[in-house]
Tab-separated table of C-alpha atoms in Angstrom:
chain	number	residue	atom	x	y	z
A	1	UNK	CA	27.249	-27.427	6.712
A	2	UNK	CA	25.395	-25.582	9.468
A	3	UNK	CA	27.350	-22.434	8.725
A	4	UNK	CA	26.413	-22.653	5.079
A	5	UNK	CA	22.740	-22.403	6.022
A	6	UNK	CA	23.139	-19.267	8.105
A	7	UNK	CA	22.051	-16.240	6.098
A	8	UNK	CA	23.446	-12.797	6.664
A	9	UNK	CA	21.069	-10.163	7.973
A	10	UNK	CA	21.083	-8.389	4.620
A	11	UNK	CA	20.266	-11.640	2.826
A	12	UNK	CA	17.368	-12.346	5.171
A	13	UNK	CA	16.014	-8.845	4.615
A	14	UNK	CA	16.352	-9.294	0.851
A	15	UNK	CA	14.522	-12.627	0.854
A	16	UNK	CA	11.777	-11.270	3.087
A	17	UNK	CA	11.304	-8.307	0.785
A	18	UNK	CA	11.323	-10.606	-2.226
A	19	UNK	CA	8.587	-12.768	-0.721
A	20	UNK	CA	6.432	-9.705	-0.037
A	21	UNK	CA	6.928	-8.464	-3.593
A	22	UNK	CA	6.098	-11.894	-4.981
A	23	UNK	CA	2.912	-12.061	-2.950
A	24	UNK	CA	1.860	-8.561	-3.980
A	25	UNK	CA	2.754	-9.213	-7.602
A	26	UNK	CA	1.213	-12.635	-8.102
A	27	UNK	CA	-2.149	-12.383	-6.394
A	28	UNK	CA	-4.953	-12.842	-8.937
A	29	UNK	CA	-2.653	-12.693	-11.964
A	30	UNK	CA	-4.518	-14.332	-14.834
A	31	UNK	CA	-4.791	-13.854	-18.553
A	32	UNK	CA	-6.684	-11.019	-20.168
A	33	UNK	CA	-10.104	-12.047	-21.406
A	34	UNK	CA	-10.153	-12.582	-25.203
A	35	UNK	CA	-12.193	-9.399	-25.687
A	36	UNK	CA	-9.344	-7.340	-24.203
A	37	UNK	CA	-6.400	-8.857	-26.059
A	38	UNK	CA	-6.570	-6.037	-28.604
A	39	UNK	CA	-7.477	-3.327	-26.084
A	40	UNK	CA	-5.191	-0.301	-25.733
A	41	UNK	CA	-3.025	0.203	-22.664
A	42	UNK	CA	-3.222	3.209	-20.336
A	43	UNK	CA	-0.449	4.292	-17.982
A	44	UNK	CA	-1.867	6.715	-15.403
A	45	UNK	CA	0.938	8.707	-13.770
A	46	UNK	CA	0.367	10.846	-10.677
A	47	UNK	CA	2.873	13.553	-9.750
A	48	UNK	CA	1.801	14.433	-6.211
A	49	UNK	CA	1.772	18.161	-5.461
A	50	UNK	CA	2.799	19.191	-8.994
A	51	UNK	CA	1.319	22.667	-9.407
A	52	UNK	CA	-0.201	23.715	-12.720
A	53	UNK	CA	2.437	26.381	-13.408
A	54	UNK	CA	5.548	24.383	-12.481
A	55	UNK	CA	6.400	23.673	-16.145
A	56	UNK	CA	6.767	27.439	-16.592
A	57	UNK	CA	9.232	27.656	-13.725
A	58	UNK	CA	11.923	25.330	-15.086
A	59	UNK	CA	12.733	22.949	-17.933
A	60	UNK	CA	10.353	19.991	-18.324
A	61	UNK	CA	11.098	18.379	-21.710
A	62	UNK	CA	8.988	15.277	-21.036
A	63	UNK	CA	5.889	17.273	-20.138
A	64	UNK	CA	6.570	19.568	-23.079
A	65	UNK	CA	6.648	16.509	-25.315
A	66	UNK	CA	3.311	15.303	-23.950
A	67	UNK	CA	1.763	18.708	-24.628
A	68	UNK	CA	3.205	18.770	-28.141
A	69	UNK	CA	2.282	15.193	-29.078
A	70	UNK	CA	-0.977	14.975	-27.123
A	71	UNK	CA	-3.362	17.002	-24.990
A	72	UNK	CA	-2.853	19.340	-22.055
A	73	UNK	CA	-5.201	21.272	-19.785
A	74	UNK	CA	-4.600	24.769	-18.533
A	75	UNK	CA	-4.911	23.292	-15.037
A	76	UNK	CA	-6.582	20.473	-13.117
A	77	UNK	CA	-8.920	21.686	-10.372
A	78	UNK	CA	-8.921	19.474	-7.261
A	79	UNK	CA	-11.905	18.474	-5.176
A	80	UNK	CA	-12.471	19.725	-1.646
A	81	UNK	CA	-10.490	19.165	0.479
A	82	UNK	CA	-7.335	19.744	-1.555
A	83	UNK	CA	-5.549	16.759	-0.031
A	84	UNK	CA	-3.836	13.691	-1.473
A	85	UNK	CA	-6.174	10.837	-0.601
A	86	UNK	CA	-9.570	12.326	-1.518
A	87	UNK	CA	-8.259	13.681	-4.813
A	88	UNK	CA	-6.531	10.497	-5.896
A	89	UNK	CA	-9.631	8.464	-5.209
A	90	UNK	CA	-11.786	10.967	-7.121
A	91	UNK	CA	-9.445	10.520	-10.089
A	92	UNK	CA	-9.849	6.752	-9.768
A	93	UNK	CA	-13.646	6.766	-9.439
A	94	UNK	CA	-14.948	9.899	-11.141
A	95	UNK	CA	-17.002	10.784	-8.066
A	96	UNK	CA	-16.671	13.360	-5.305
A	97	UNK	CA	-15.320	12.502	-1.831
A	98	UNK	CA	-18.711	12.562	-0.134
A	99	UNK	CA	-19.715	9.748	-2.489
A	100	UNK	CA	-16.524	7.657	-2.441
A	101	UNK	CA	-15.988	7.959	1.300
A	102	UNK	CA	-12.354	9.086	1.449
A	103	UNK	CA	-13.300	12.566	2.601
A	104	UNK	CA	-9.829	13.541	3.877
A	105	UNK	CA	-6.422	12.080	4.675
A	106	UNK	CA	-7.692	11.360	8.202
A	107	UNK	CA	-11.284	11.075	9.401
A	108	UNK	CA	-13.508	8.939	11.665
A	109	UNK	CA	-16.417	6.664	10.941
A	110	UNK	CA	-18.881	6.823	13.827
A	111	UNK	CA	-20.632	3.581	12.943
A	112	UNK	CA	-17.476	1.483	13.089
A	113	UNK	CA	-15.917	3.692	15.803
A	114	UNK	CA	-12.606	3.771	13.994
A	115	UNK	CA	-10.439	6.321	12.250
A	116	UNK	CA	-9.095	6.155	8.731
A	117	UNK	CA	-5.610	7.608	8.344
A	118	UNK	CA	-3.272	7.555	5.384
A	119	UNK	CA	-0.479	6.406	7.709
A	120	UNK	CA	-2.467	3.484	9.133
A	121	UNK	CA	-1.807	0.398	7.025
A	122	UNK	CA	-4.725	-1.537	8.502
A	123	UNK	CA	-7.139	1.199	7.416
A	124	UNK	CA	-5.561	1.874	4.026
A	125	UNK	CA	-5.710	-1.840	3.183
A	126	UNK	CA	-9.297	-2.288	4.405
A	127	UNK	CA	-11.531	-2.154	1.349
A	128	UNK	CA	-14.673	-1.457	3.362
A	129	UNK	CA	-13.599	2.178	3.835
A	130	UNK	CA	-13.862	2.806	0.078
A	131	UNK	CA	-17.475	3.422	-0.955
A	132	UNK	CA	-17.071	3.685	-4.740
A	133	UNK	CA	-15.606	1.291	-7.274
A	134	UNK	CA	-12.266	2.464	-8.718
A	135	UNK	CA	-11.383	1.946	-12.339
A	136	UNK	CA	-8.985	-0.957	-11.734
A	137	UNK	CA	-11.724	-2.932	-9.977
A	138	UNK	CA	-14.122	-2.339	-12.875
A	139	UNK	CA	-11.410	-3.438	-15.300
A	140	UNK	CA	-10.563	-6.581	-13.332
A	141	UNK	CA	-14.238	-7.536	-13.110
A	142	UNK	CA	-14.416	-7.229	-16.895
A	143	UNK	CA	-11.447	-9.576	-17.316
A	144	UNK	CA	-8.886	-6.838	-17.972
A	145	UNK	CA	-5.583	-7.116	-16.083
A	146	UNK	CA	-4.320	-4.084	-14.180
A	147	UNK	CA	-1.154	-3.171	-12.278
A	148	UNK	CA	-0.334	-0.488	-9.725
A	149	UNK	CA	2.971	0.957	-8.613
A	150	UNK	CA	1.159	2.925	-5.926
A	151	UNK	CA	-2.134	4.801	-6.088
A	152	UNK	CA	-4.647	5.479	-3.334
A	153	UNK	CA	-6.906	2.444	-2.959
A	154	UNK	CA	-4.784	-0.073	-4.858
A	155	UNK	CA	-3.548	-1.724	-1.647
A	156	UNK	CA	-7.089	-2.603	-0.539
A	157	UNK	CA	-9.431	-5.399	-1.548
A	158	UNK	CA	-12.317	-3.255	-2.762
A	159	UNK	CA	-15.312	-5.444	-3.364
A	160	UNK	CA	-12.894	-8.350	-2.945
A	161	UNK	CA	-10.727	-7.193	-5.854
A	162	UNK	CA	-7.115	-5.984	-6.077
A	163	UNK	CA	-5.182	-5.002	-9.182
A	164	UNK	CA	-3.587	-8.129	-10.649
A	165	UNK	CA	-0.216	-6.660	-9.678
A	166	UNK	CA	0.340	-4.069	-6.996
A	167	UNK	CA	2.799	-2.734	-4.450
A	168	UNK	CA	2.379	-1.657	-0.838
A	169	UNK	CA	3.545	1.935	-0.578
A	170	UNK	CA	7.220	2.302	0.292
A	171	UNK	CA	8.658	5.804	0.008
A	172	UNK	CA	12.214	4.418	-0.013
A	173	UNK	CA	11.786	2.891	-3.487
A	174	UNK	CA	13.572	5.198	-5.967
A	175	UNK	CA	11.513	6.739	-8.749
A	176	UNK	CA	13.691	5.057	-11.375
A	177	UNK	CA	12.905	1.621	-9.913
A	178	UNK	CA	9.196	2.347	-10.161
A	179	UNK	CA	9.567	3.308	-13.824
A	180	UNK	CA	11.640	0.198	-14.519
A	181	UNK	CA	8.976	-2.095	-13.060
A	182	UNK	CA	6.175	-0.431	-15.019
A	183	UNK	CA	8.173	-0.870	-18.229
A	184	UNK	CA	8.693	-4.543	-17.368
A	185	UNK	CA	4.944	-4.960	-16.929
A	186	UNK	CA	4.363	-3.228	-20.257
A	187	UNK	CA	6.776	-5.626	-21.949
A	188	UNK	CA	4.819	-8.741	-20.977
A	189	UNK	CA	3.018	-10.870	-23.583
A	190	UNK	CA	-0.416	-9.638	-24.574
A	191	UNK	CA	-2.180	-12.372	-22.628
A	192	UNK	CA	-0.900	-11.133	-19.249
A	193	UNK	CA	0.118	-7.542	-20.010
A	194	UNK	CA	-1.867	-5.113	-17.819
A	195	UNK	CA	-4.096	-2.772	-19.803
A	196	UNK	CA	-4.288	-0.194	-17.012
A	197	UNK	CA	-1.216	0.692	-14.960
A	198	UNK	CA	-0.752	3.339	-12.285
A	199	UNK	CA	2.509	5.009	-11.311
A	200	UNK	CA	2.976	7.481	-8.467
A	201	UNK	CA	5.742	9.935	-7.536
A	202	UNK	CA	5.714	11.948	-4.301
A	203	UNK	CA	9.075	13.680	-4.926
A	204	UNK	CA	7.724	17.106	-5.875
A	205	UNK	CA	5.170	17.216	-3.056
A	206	UNK	CA	7.847	16.384	-0.489
A	207	UNK	CA	10.123	19.112	-1.819
A	208	UNK	CA	7.305	21.653	-1.914
A	209	UNK	CA	6.387	21.003	1.718
A	210	UNK	CA	9.982	21.113	2.908
A	211	UNK	CA	11.330	24.021	0.888
A	212	UNK	CA	8.413	25.897	-0.666
A	213	UNK	CA	6.867	25.812	-4.134
A	214	UNK	CA	9.360	28.180	-5.739
A	215	UNK	CA	12.533	26.997	-4.035
A	216	UNK	CA	15.614	25.645	-5.827
A	217	UNK	CA	14.993	22.285	-4.108
A	218	UNK	CA	11.487	22.088	-5.563
A	219	UNK	CA	12.658	23.177	-9.005
A	220	UNK	CA	15.255	20.411	-8.907
A	221	UNK	CA	12.571	17.902	-7.868
A	222	UNK	CA	10.436	19.010	-10.824
A	223	UNK	CA	13.314	18.376	-13.214
A	224	UNK	CA	14.101	15.054	-11.526
A	225	UNK	CA	10.547	13.747	-11.904
A	226	UNK	CA	10.371	15.011	-15.476
A	227	UNK	CA	13.501	12.989	-16.262
A	228	UNK	CA	11.819	9.857	-14.909
A	229	UNK	CA	8.768	10.640	-16.999
A	230	UNK	CA	11.080	10.982	-19.995
A	231	UNK	CA	12.561	7.565	-19.229
A	232	UNK	CA	9.048	6.125	-19.150
A	233	UNK	CA	8.196	7.670	-22.523
A	234	UNK	CA	11.465	6.467	-24.069
A	235	UNK	CA	10.867	2.969	-22.713
A	236	UNK	CA	7.371	2.911	-24.161
A	237	UNK	CA	8.732	4.067	-27.530
A	238	UNK	CA	10.977	0.990	-27.578
A	239	UNK	CA	8.061	-1.424	-27.172
A	240	UNK	CA	6.745	-3.208	-30.278
A	241	UNK	CA	3.220	-2.161	-29.307
A	242	UNK	CA	4.084	1.464	-28.440
A	243	UNK	CA	1.384	2.749	-30.778
A	244	UNK	CA	-1.252	1.139	-28.528
A	245	UNK	CA	-0.154	2.875	-25.316
A	246	UNK	CA	-1.676	5.982	-23.759
A	247	UNK	CA	0.143	7.993	-21.098
A	248	UNK	CA	-2.019	10.174	-18.844
A	249	UNK	CA	-0.239	12.435	-16.349
A	250	UNK	CA	-2.109	14.135	-13.507
A	251	UNK	CA	-1.516	15.680	-10.110
A	252	UNK	CA	-3.801	15.682	-7.118
A	253	UNK	CA	-3.300	19.291	-6.029
A	254	UNK	CA	-0.818	22.147	-6.117
A	255	UNK	CA	1.182	23.850	-3.375
A	256	UNK	CA	1.390	27.304	-1.795
A	257	UNK	CA	3.356	29.077	0.894
A	258	UNK	CA	2.120	30.656	4.117
A	259	UNK	CA	1.683	34.390	4.640
A	260	UNK	CA	3.492	36.290	7.360
A	261	UNK	CA	0.382	36.142	9.506
A	262	UNK	CA	-0.020	34.633	12.999
A	263	UNK	CA	-1.973	31.366	13.156
A	264	UNK	CA	-5.502	31.345	14.511
A	265	UNK	CA	-5.539	29.116	17.606
A	266	UNK	CA	-8.953	27.544	18.152
A	267	UNK	CA	-8.628	26.899	21.893
A	268	UNK	CA	-8.298	30.650	22.479
A	269	UNK	CA	-11.846	31.167	21.226
A	270	UNK	CA	-13.795	27.903	21.586
A	271	UNK	CA	-14.076	25.106	24.143
A	272	UNK	CA	-12.389	22.012	22.725
A	273	UNK	CA	-13.208	19.723	25.653
A	274	UNK	CA	-14.661	16.467	24.337
A	275	UNK	CA	-13.636	17.464	20.807
A	276	UNK	CA	-11.270	15.800	18.393
A	277	UNK	CA	-9.655	18.159	15.912
A	278	UNK	CA	-7.949	17.215	12.678
A	279	UNK	CA	-5.787	20.234	11.933
A	280	UNK	CA	-3.617	20.544	8.867
A	281	UNK	CA	-2.573	24.214	8.856
A	282	UNK	CA	-4.833	25.436	6.034
A	283	UNK	CA	-7.856	23.798	7.677
A	284	UNK	CA	-9.207	22.221	10.867
A	285	UNK	CA	-12.085	19.773	11.184
A	286	UNK	CA	-13.788	19.661	14.595
A	287	UNK	CA	-15.561	16.471	15.659
A	288	UNK	CA	-17.680	16.831	18.809
A	289	UNK	CA	-18.035	13.718	20.934
A	290	UNK	CA	-20.901	15.096	23.049
A	291	UNK	CA	-23.220	18.111	23.024
A	292	UNK	CA	-23.043	18.533	19.268
A	293	UNK	CA	-25.317	21.523	19.640
A	294	UNK	CA	-22.163	23.491	20.498
A	295	UNK	CA	-21.210	23.510	16.817
A	296	UNK	CA	-23.185	26.660	16.026
A	297	UNK	CA	-21.705	28.503	19.015
A	298	UNK	CA	-18.217	27.494	17.854
A	299	UNK	CA	-18.858	28.682	14.325
A	300	UNK	CA	-20.085	32.070	15.516
A	301	UNK	CA	-17.151	32.597	17.870
A	302	UNK	CA	-14.592	31.674	15.229
A	303	UNK	CA	-16.136	33.897	12.572
A	304	UNK	CA	-16.437	36.810	14.982
A	305	UNK	CA	-12.771	36.706	15.965
A	306	UNK	CA	-10.918	35.574	12.821
A	307	UNK	CA	-10.068	37.798	9.886
A	308	UNK	CA	-8.157	35.214	7.825
A	309	UNK	CA	-10.619	32.374	7.387
A	310	UNK	CA	-14.096	31.117	8.140
A	311	UNK	CA	-15.936	28.348	9.976
A	312	UNK	CA	-18.850	26.450	8.464
A	313	UNK	CA	-21.365	23.889	9.611
A	314	UNK	CA	-22.101	20.952	7.299
A	315	UNK	CA	-24.350	22.202	4.519
A	316	UNK	CA	-22.940	25.747	4.669
A	317	UNK	CA	-19.789	25.239	2.625
A	318	UNK	CA	-19.587	27.135	-0.687
A	319	UNK	CA	-21.749	25.436	-3.289
A	320	UNK	CA	-18.928	25.487	-5.841
A	321	UNK	CA	-16.962	23.084	-3.605
A	322	UNK	CA	-19.606	20.392	-4.274
A	323	UNK	CA	-19.238	18.860	-0.823
A	324	UNK	CA	-22.555	17.022	-0.501
A	325	UNK	CA	-23.228	15.269	2.814
A	326	UNK	CA	-21.327	12.544	4.633
A	327	UNK	CA	-21.427	10.949	8.075
A	328	UNK	CA	-17.636	11.193	7.968
A	329	UNK	CA	-17.668	14.989	7.853
A	330	UNK	CA	-16.923	17.019	11.010
A	331	UNK	CA	-19.386	19.039	13.050
A	332	UNK	CA	-17.473	22.226	12.189
A	333	UNK	CA	-15.272	22.939	9.164
A	334	UNK	CA	-12.648	25.628	9.779
A	335	UNK	CA	-11.092	26.836	6.541
A	336	UNK	CA	-8.212	29.313	6.378
A	337	UNK	CA	-7.913	31.832	3.566
A	338	UNK	CA	-5.080	31.214	1.140
A	339	UNK	CA	-1.742	31.364	2.950
A	340	UNK	CA	-3.313	31.599	6.426
A	341	UNK	CA	-3.103	28.982	9.171
A	342	UNK	CA	-5.360	27.510	11.847
A	343	UNK	CA	-4.231	25.413	14.824
A	344	UNK	CA	-6.314	23.493	17.335
A	345	UNK	CA	-4.231	24.257	20.399
A	346	UNK	CA	-1.226	26.334	21.346
A	347	UNK	CA	0.653	23.094	22.006
A	348	UNK	CA	0.130	22.107	18.359
A	349	UNK	CA	2.386	24.911	17.235
A	350	UNK	CA	5.382	23.797	15.279
A	351	UNK	CA	7.536	25.343	12.645
A	352	UNK	CA	5.454	25.814	9.543
A	353	UNK	CA	6.249	23.809	6.490
A	354	UNK	CA	7.501	26.046	3.713
A	355	UNK	CA	4.701	24.877	1.437
A	356	UNK	CA	1.300	23.317	1.982
A	357	UNK	CA	-2.086	22.471	0.499
A	358	UNK	CA	-5.578	22.080	1.896
A	359	UNK	CA	-6.835	25.568	1.064
A	360	UNK	CA	-9.858	26.236	-1.142
A	361	UNK	CA	-9.966	24.384	-4.483
A	362	UNK	CA	-10.772	27.768	-6.047
A	363	UNK	CA	-7.264	29.004	-5.218
A	364	UNK	CA	-5.130	28.738	-8.391
A	365	UNK	CA	-2.122	27.627	-6.350
A	366	UNK	CA	-4.074	24.486	-5.403
A	367	UNK	CA	-4.531	23.471	-9.052
A	368	UNK	CA	-2.582	20.630	-10.614
A	369	UNK	CA	-1.708	19.351	-14.094
A	370	UNK	CA	-3.232	17.186	-16.800
A	371	UNK	CA	-1.479	15.775	-19.885
A	372	UNK	CA	-2.425	12.850	-22.123
A	373	UNK	CA	-0.885	11.234	-25.181
A	374	UNK	CA	-2.111	8.310	-27.269
A	375	UNK	CA	-3.424	7.147	-30.646
A	376	UNK	CA	-6.876	8.758	-30.354
A	377	UNK	CA	-5.566	12.105	-29.102
A	378	UNK	CA	-4.886	14.856	-31.620
A	379	UNK	CA	-1.391	16.341	-31.115
A	380	UNK	CA	-1.313	19.831	-29.673
A	381	UNK	CA	-4.826	19.710	-28.198
A	382	UNK	CA	-5.369	22.166	-25.342
A	383	UNK	CA	-8.282	22.499	-22.928
A	384	UNK	CA	-9.366	24.946	-20.268
A	385	UNK	CA	-9.213	24.259	-16.541
A	386	UNK	CA	-10.883	20.911	-15.901
A	387	UNK	CA	-11.803	18.918	-12.789
A	388	UNK	CA	-10.061	15.854	-11.372
A	389	UNK	CA	-13.323	13.913	-11.672
A	390	UNK	CA	-13.218	14.459	-15.452
A	391	UNK	CA	-10.152	12.230	-15.840
A	392	UNK	CA	-12.122	9.058	-15.067
A	393	UNK	CA	-14.558	9.203	-18.023
A	394	UNK	CA	-11.593	9.766	-20.344
A	395	UNK	CA	-9.852	6.640	-19.044
A	396	UNK	CA	-13.044	4.598	-19.249
A	397	UNK	CA	-13.642	5.664	-22.855
A	398	UNK	CA	-10.105	4.738	-23.899
A	399	UNK	CA	-10.361	1.314	-22.260
A	400	UNK	CA	-13.881	0.665	-23.518
A	401	UNK	CA	-15.290	0.174	-20.020
A	402	UNK	CA	-18.673	1.147	-18.604
A	403	UNK	CA	-18.956	2.980	-15.290
A	404	UNK	CA	-20.697	0.842	-12.643
A	405	UNK	CA	-22.937	3.748	-11.618
A	406	UNK	CA	-23.489	7.519	-11.838
A	407	UNK	CA	-20.379	9.698	-11.768
A	408	UNK	CA	-19.635	13.356	-11.113
A	409	UNK	CA	-17.077	13.653	-13.902
A	410	UNK	CA	-18.098	15.305	-17.172
A	411	UNK	CA	-17.431	13.142	-20.254
A	412	UNK	CA	-17.548	16.274	-22.404
A	413	UNK	CA	-14.624	17.860	-20.568
A	414	UNK	CA	-11.831	15.547	-21.775
A	415	UNK	CA	-13.254	12.385	-23.360
A	416	UNK	CA	-14.977	14.520	-25.996
A	417	UNK	CA	-11.537	15.326	-27.419
A	418	UNK	CA	-10.865	11.677	-28.280
A	419	UNK	CA	-11.032	10.746	-31.931
A	420	UNK	CA	-13.393	7.859	-32.749
A	421	UNK	CA	-11.951	4.442	-31.966
A	422	UNK	CA	-10.359	2.789	-34.978
A	423	UNK	CA	-9.745	6.042	-36.833
């Protein structure tokens, strides 16, 4: 009898994982409010690092179908900085990073004397870091159920609210399993079926970093993700309520390679004592712990000795980057020109990734994609380059929700292409 109660290691791992999934899935699951029982459903899909011109580089039948049957933009322009976390949260809120607080993938908050980092679960899951209300929180407050198979911010209680169903990020989960779960959620009865769902794939971004944006590995990743997108579309077609579902596909940024140019090493030109530097290759952010008056001296030294980038103080960044002001910004921004690299210290040197992002949002290689398909979208609609903040007002219009405050997104950019509801 005792032996019968002893579980194998694999069984214990399975049951532990199952309990975590159950907890993440069942928190706050309730019925849709009566007003939302006839609301449409939106599936927001993010393809991390999917550059605007990737569909021209290889076969992408699913994206081609979305363009043919719905709307596509020439490109999607990211916010500054062109990194994953700030751009995803701008998509989710319609506001710029200086407003929503996620100003980079890693940054400090002086008041709380802590750092936020995308790899730190305690920070990522702490809703107090997020200073704007994302769309799933607005929907939940209105009595509309939501679900998330990954998206920046969905793992945190923001204003005390999670999506009804959500997952903690786990890169080991295959893309096909993510699609399968989203289709299961979409197949629920109308009373509990989420009306907003998010789905995230990092496959293309990983390949672009490792092998470069034009490599065979990246091209294969593009085709692989497109196949999963095709499976999602086919699964939606099989639903009895398929004519009520919108699919919106975006990416947070593009990808580019490095030039054959030596990196600029900050410690060769400025004193980094008592400084913390967040350096990502295309950029470096310098936070001074004491004697912050040194910032201007640093800027001048860097700009005098570097021919492949520029340093800025807060308030000096190009106006078209719409950076605003934030206590979470550094004392000195160091921004490399496209393809160039900046390092904090000689000891930071490591083999460059084949592809990267973090350069200026004006650089075409940093631009992503936008596609949307649904009952109020005229087939074959095309738009010019649009901004990531413009996606939010489109989603809000489709779902019939009101923004909780001012936004930076332009409703005329994408939402204006929607046909009147009920047409």
